[in-house]
CSV table of C-alpha atoms in Angstrom, one decimal:
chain,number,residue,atom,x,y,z
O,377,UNK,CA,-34.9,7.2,24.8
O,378,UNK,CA,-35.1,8.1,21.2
O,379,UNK,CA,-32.0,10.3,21.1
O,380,UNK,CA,-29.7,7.3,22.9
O,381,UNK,CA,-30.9,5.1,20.2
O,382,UNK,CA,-30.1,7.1,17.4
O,383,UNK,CA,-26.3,8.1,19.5
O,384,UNK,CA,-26.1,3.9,19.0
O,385,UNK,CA,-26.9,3.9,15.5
O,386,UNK,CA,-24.6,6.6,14.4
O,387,UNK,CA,-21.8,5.2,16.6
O,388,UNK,CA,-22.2,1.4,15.1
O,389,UNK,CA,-22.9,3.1,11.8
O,390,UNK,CA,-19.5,5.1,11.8
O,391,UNK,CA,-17.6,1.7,12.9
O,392,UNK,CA,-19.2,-0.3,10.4
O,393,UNK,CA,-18.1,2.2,7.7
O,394,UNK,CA,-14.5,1.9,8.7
O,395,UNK,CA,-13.8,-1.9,9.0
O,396,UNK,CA,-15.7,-1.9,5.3
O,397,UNK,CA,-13.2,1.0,4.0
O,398,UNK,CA,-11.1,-0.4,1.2
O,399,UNK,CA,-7.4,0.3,1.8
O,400,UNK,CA,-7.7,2.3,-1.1
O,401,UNK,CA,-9.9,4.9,0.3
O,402,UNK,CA,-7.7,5.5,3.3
O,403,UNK,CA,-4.0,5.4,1.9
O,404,UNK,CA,-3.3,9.0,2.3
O,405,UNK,CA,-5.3,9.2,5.2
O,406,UNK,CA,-2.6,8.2,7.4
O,407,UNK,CA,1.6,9.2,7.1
O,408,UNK,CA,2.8,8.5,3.2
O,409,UNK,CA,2.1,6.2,1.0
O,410,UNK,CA,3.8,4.0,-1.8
O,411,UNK,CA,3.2,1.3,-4.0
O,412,UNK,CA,5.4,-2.1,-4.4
O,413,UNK,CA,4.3,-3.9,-7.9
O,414,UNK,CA,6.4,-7.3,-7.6
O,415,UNK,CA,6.7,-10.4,-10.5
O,416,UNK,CA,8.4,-13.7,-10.0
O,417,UNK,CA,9.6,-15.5,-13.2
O,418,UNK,CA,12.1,-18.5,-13.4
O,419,UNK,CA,15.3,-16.9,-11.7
O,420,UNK,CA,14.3,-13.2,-11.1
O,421,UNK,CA,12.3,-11.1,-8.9
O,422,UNK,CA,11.6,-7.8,-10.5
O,423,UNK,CA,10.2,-5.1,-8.0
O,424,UNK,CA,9.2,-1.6,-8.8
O,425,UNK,CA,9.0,0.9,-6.0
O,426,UNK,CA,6.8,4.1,-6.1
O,427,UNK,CA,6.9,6.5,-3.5
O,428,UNK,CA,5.9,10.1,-3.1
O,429,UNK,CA,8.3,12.5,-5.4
O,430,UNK,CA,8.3,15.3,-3.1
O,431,UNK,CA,8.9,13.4,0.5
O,432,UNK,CA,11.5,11.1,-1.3
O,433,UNK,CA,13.2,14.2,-2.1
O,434,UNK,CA,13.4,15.4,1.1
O,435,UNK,CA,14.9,11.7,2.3
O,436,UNK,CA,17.2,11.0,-0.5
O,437,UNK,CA,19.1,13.9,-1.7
O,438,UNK,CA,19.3,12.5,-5.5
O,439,UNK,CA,18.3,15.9,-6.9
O,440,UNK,CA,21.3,17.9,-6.3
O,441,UNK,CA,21.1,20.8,-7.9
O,442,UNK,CA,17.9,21.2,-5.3
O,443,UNK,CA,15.3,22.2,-8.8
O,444,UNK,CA,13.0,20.3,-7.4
O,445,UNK,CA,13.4,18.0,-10.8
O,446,UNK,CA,15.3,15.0,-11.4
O,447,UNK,CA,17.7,15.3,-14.3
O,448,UNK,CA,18.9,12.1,-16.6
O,449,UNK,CA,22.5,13.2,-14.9
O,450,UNK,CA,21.1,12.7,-11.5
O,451,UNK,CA,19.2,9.2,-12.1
O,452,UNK,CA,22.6,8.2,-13.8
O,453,UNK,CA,23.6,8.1,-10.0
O,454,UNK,CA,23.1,4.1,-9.8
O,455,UNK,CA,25.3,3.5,-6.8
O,456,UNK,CA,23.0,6.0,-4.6
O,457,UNK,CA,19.6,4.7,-6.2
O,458,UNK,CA,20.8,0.8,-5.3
O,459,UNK,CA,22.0,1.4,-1.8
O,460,UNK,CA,19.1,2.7,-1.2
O,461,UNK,CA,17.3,0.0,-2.4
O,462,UNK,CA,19.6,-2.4,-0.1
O,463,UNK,CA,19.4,-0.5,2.5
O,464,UNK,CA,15.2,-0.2,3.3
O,465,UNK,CA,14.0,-3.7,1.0
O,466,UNK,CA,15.9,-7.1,1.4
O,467,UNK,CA,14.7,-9.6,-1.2
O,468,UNK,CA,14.9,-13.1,-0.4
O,469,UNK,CA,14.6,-16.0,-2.7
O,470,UNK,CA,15.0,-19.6,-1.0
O,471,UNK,CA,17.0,-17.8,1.6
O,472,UNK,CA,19.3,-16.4,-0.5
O,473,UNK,CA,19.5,-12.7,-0.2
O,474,UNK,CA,19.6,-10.9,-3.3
O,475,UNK,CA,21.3,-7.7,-4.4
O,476,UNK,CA,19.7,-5.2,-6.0
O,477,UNK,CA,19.8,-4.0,-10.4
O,478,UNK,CA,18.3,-1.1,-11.1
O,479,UNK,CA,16.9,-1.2,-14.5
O,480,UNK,CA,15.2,1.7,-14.3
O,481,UNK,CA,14.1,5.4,-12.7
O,482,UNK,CA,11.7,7.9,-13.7
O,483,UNK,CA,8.8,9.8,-12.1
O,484,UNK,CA,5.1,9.6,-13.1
O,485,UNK,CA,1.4,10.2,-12.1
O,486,UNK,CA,-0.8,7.7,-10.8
O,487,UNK,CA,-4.0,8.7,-9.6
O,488,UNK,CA,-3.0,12.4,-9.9
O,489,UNK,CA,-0.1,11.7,-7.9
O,490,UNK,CA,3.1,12.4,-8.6
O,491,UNK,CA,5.8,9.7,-7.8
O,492,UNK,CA,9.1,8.5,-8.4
O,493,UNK,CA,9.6,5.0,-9.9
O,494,UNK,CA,12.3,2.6,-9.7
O,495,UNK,CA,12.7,-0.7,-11.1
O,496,UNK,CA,14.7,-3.0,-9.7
O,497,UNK,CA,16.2,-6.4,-10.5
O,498,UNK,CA,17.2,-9.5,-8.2
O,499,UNK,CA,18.7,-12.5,-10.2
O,500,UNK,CA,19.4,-15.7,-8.3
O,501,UNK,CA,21.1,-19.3,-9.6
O,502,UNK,CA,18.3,-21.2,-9.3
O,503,UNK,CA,15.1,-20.8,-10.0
O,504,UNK,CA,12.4,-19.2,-7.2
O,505,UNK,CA,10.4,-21.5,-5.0
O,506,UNK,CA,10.1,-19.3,-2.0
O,507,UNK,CA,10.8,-15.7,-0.9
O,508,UNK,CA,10.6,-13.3,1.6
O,509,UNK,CA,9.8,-9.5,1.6
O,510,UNK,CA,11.9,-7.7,4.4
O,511,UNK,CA,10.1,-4.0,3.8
O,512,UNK,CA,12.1,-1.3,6.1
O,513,UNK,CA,11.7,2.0,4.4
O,514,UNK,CA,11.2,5.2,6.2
O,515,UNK,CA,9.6,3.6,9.3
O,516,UNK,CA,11.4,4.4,12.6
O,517,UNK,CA,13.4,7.3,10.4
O,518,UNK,CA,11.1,9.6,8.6
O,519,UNK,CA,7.5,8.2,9.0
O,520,UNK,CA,6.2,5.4,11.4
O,521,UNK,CA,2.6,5.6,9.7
O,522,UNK,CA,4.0,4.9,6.0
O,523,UNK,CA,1.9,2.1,4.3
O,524,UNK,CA,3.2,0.7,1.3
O,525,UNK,CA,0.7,-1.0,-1.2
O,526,UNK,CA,2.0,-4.0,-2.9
O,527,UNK,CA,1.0,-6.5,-5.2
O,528,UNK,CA,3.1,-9.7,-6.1
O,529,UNK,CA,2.8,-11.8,-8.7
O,530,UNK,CA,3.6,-15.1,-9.6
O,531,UNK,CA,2.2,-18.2,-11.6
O,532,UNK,CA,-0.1,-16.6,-12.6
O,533,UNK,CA,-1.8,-15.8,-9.1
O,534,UNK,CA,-1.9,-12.4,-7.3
O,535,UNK,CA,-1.6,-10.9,-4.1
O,536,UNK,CA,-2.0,-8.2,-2.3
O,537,UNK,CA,0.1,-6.7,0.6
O,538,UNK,CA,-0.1,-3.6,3.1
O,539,UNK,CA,3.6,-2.9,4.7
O,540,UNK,CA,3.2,-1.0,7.6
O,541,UNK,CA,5.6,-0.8,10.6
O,542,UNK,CA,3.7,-3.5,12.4
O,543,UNK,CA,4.1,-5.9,9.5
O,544,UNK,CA,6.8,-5.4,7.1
O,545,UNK,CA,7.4,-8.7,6.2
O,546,UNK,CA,6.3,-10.5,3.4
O,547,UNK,CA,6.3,-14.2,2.9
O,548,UNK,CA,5.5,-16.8,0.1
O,549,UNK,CA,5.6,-19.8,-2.1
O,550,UNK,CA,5.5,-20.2,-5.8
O,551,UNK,CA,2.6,-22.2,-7.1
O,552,UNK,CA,0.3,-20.6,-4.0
O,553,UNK,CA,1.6,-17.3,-2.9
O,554,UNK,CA,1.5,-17.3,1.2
O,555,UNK,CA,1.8,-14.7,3.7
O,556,UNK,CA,-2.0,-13.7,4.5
O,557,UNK,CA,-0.9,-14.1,7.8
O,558,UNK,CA,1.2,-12.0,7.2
O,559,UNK,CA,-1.2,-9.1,7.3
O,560,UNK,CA,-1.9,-9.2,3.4
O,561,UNK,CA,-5.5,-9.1,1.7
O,562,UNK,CA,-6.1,-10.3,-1.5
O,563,UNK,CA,-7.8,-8.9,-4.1
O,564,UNK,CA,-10.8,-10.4,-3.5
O,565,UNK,CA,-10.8,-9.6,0.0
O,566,UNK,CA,-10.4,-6.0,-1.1
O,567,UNK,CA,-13.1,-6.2,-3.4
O,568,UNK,CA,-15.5,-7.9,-0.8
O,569,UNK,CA,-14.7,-4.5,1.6
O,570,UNK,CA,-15.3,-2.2,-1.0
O,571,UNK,CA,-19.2,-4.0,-2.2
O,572,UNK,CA,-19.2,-3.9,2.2
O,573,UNK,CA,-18.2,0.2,2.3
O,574,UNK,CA,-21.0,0.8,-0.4
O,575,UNK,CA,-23.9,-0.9,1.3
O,576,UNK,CA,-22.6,0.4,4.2
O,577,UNK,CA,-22.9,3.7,2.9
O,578,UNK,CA,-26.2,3.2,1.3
O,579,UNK,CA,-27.8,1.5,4.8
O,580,UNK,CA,-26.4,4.6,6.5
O,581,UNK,CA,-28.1,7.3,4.4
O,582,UNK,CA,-31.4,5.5,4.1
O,583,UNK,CA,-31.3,5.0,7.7
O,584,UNK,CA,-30.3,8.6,8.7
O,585,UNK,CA,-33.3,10.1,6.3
O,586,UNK,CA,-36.1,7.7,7.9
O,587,UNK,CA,-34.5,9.2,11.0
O,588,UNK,CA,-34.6,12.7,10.0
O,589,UNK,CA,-38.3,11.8,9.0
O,590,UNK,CA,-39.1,10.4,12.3
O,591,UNK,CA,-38.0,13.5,14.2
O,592,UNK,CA,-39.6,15.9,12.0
O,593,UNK,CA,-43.0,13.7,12.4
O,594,UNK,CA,-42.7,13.7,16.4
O,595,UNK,CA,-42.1,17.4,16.2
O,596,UNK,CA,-45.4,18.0,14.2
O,597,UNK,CA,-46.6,15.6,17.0
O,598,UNK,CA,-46.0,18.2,20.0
């Protein structure tokens, strides 16, 4: 009887730990991973992309003298950087589709992780009420578990986004970003999970020593 109830408890315990997981403690648990930061002003949409540096490498042959670096001679190679852009992300303002400026490329370190950055540029002729997020890359290609971590904002409000393969589009409005049903969490809601994941983790060690205890008294017991 005593070792089916403590099977239950570890079981429930190990499932409460992982809807309480922050997406931040999983991102590289599962395929890659890359980050979207997005801002709406007026008549632009500036997005910058980060992914991996070595698996975008080995998808988009940009470093061509294969060094395993990326030259200022090889980001100079616009034409290649934007069509790959256009070809994985649409960006959508009012249902407009926008086409691609890249403004920028380098490759830096975010939580000791090396990754290559684009920035990109949409301009549209009137100002942005609504847009979409159509968010394509690598899934069904290179890497159906990608996630891609993105934060848009706008007005002066923030959200936050997961693309995955099973929802890689991104909706909203200006003056009240939509699109939570659109699989999003916002930063609250990420917050909430990671206060959940620590008392989670707290409960479960508390509970596993008076369990330990318990054992070691029925043993003495006997």
């Amino acid at each position: 009887m005593y070792s089916r109830f403590l099977a239950a408890f570890l079981l429930l315990a190990v499932l409460l730990l992982l809807y309480a997981m922050p997406p931040s403690l999983y991102a590289h648990s599962f395929g890659t991973a890359g980050y979207s930061e997005i801002s709406i002003s007026g008549r632009t949409i500036d997005y910058e992309l980060l992914l991996d540096h070595d698996q975008l490498l080995a998808y988009l042959p940009i470093d061509q003298d294969g060094n395993g670096t990326v030259d200022k001679k090889e980001w100079d190679n616009t034409t290649m950087i934007q069509e790959f852009m256009a070809d994985h992300i649409t960006v959508s303002a009012d249902g407009i589709q926008g086409k691609p400026e890249l403004t920028g490329a380098s490759e830096v370190k975010r939580n000791e992780q090396s990754l290559i950055r684009f920035a990109y540029r949409y301009t549209f002729d009137q100002p942005v009420r609504s847009y979409e997020v159509d968010y394509r890359l690598y899934f069904n290609e290179f890497d159906n578990d990608h996630k891609n971590f993105a934060a848009v904002k706008a007005s002066g409000t923030s959200k936050d986004k997961i693309f995955s393969k099973g929802s890689s589009v991104l909706q909203g409005t200006i003056n009240g970003i939509s699109g939570e049903a659109q699989g999003g969490h916002s930063e609250r809601e990420s917050g909430n999970r990671a206060f959940l994941w620590i008392a989670a983790s707290v409960f479960v060690l508390a509970a596993g020593a008076w369990f330990i205890r318990l054992a070691g008294h029925k043993q003495l017991m006997r």
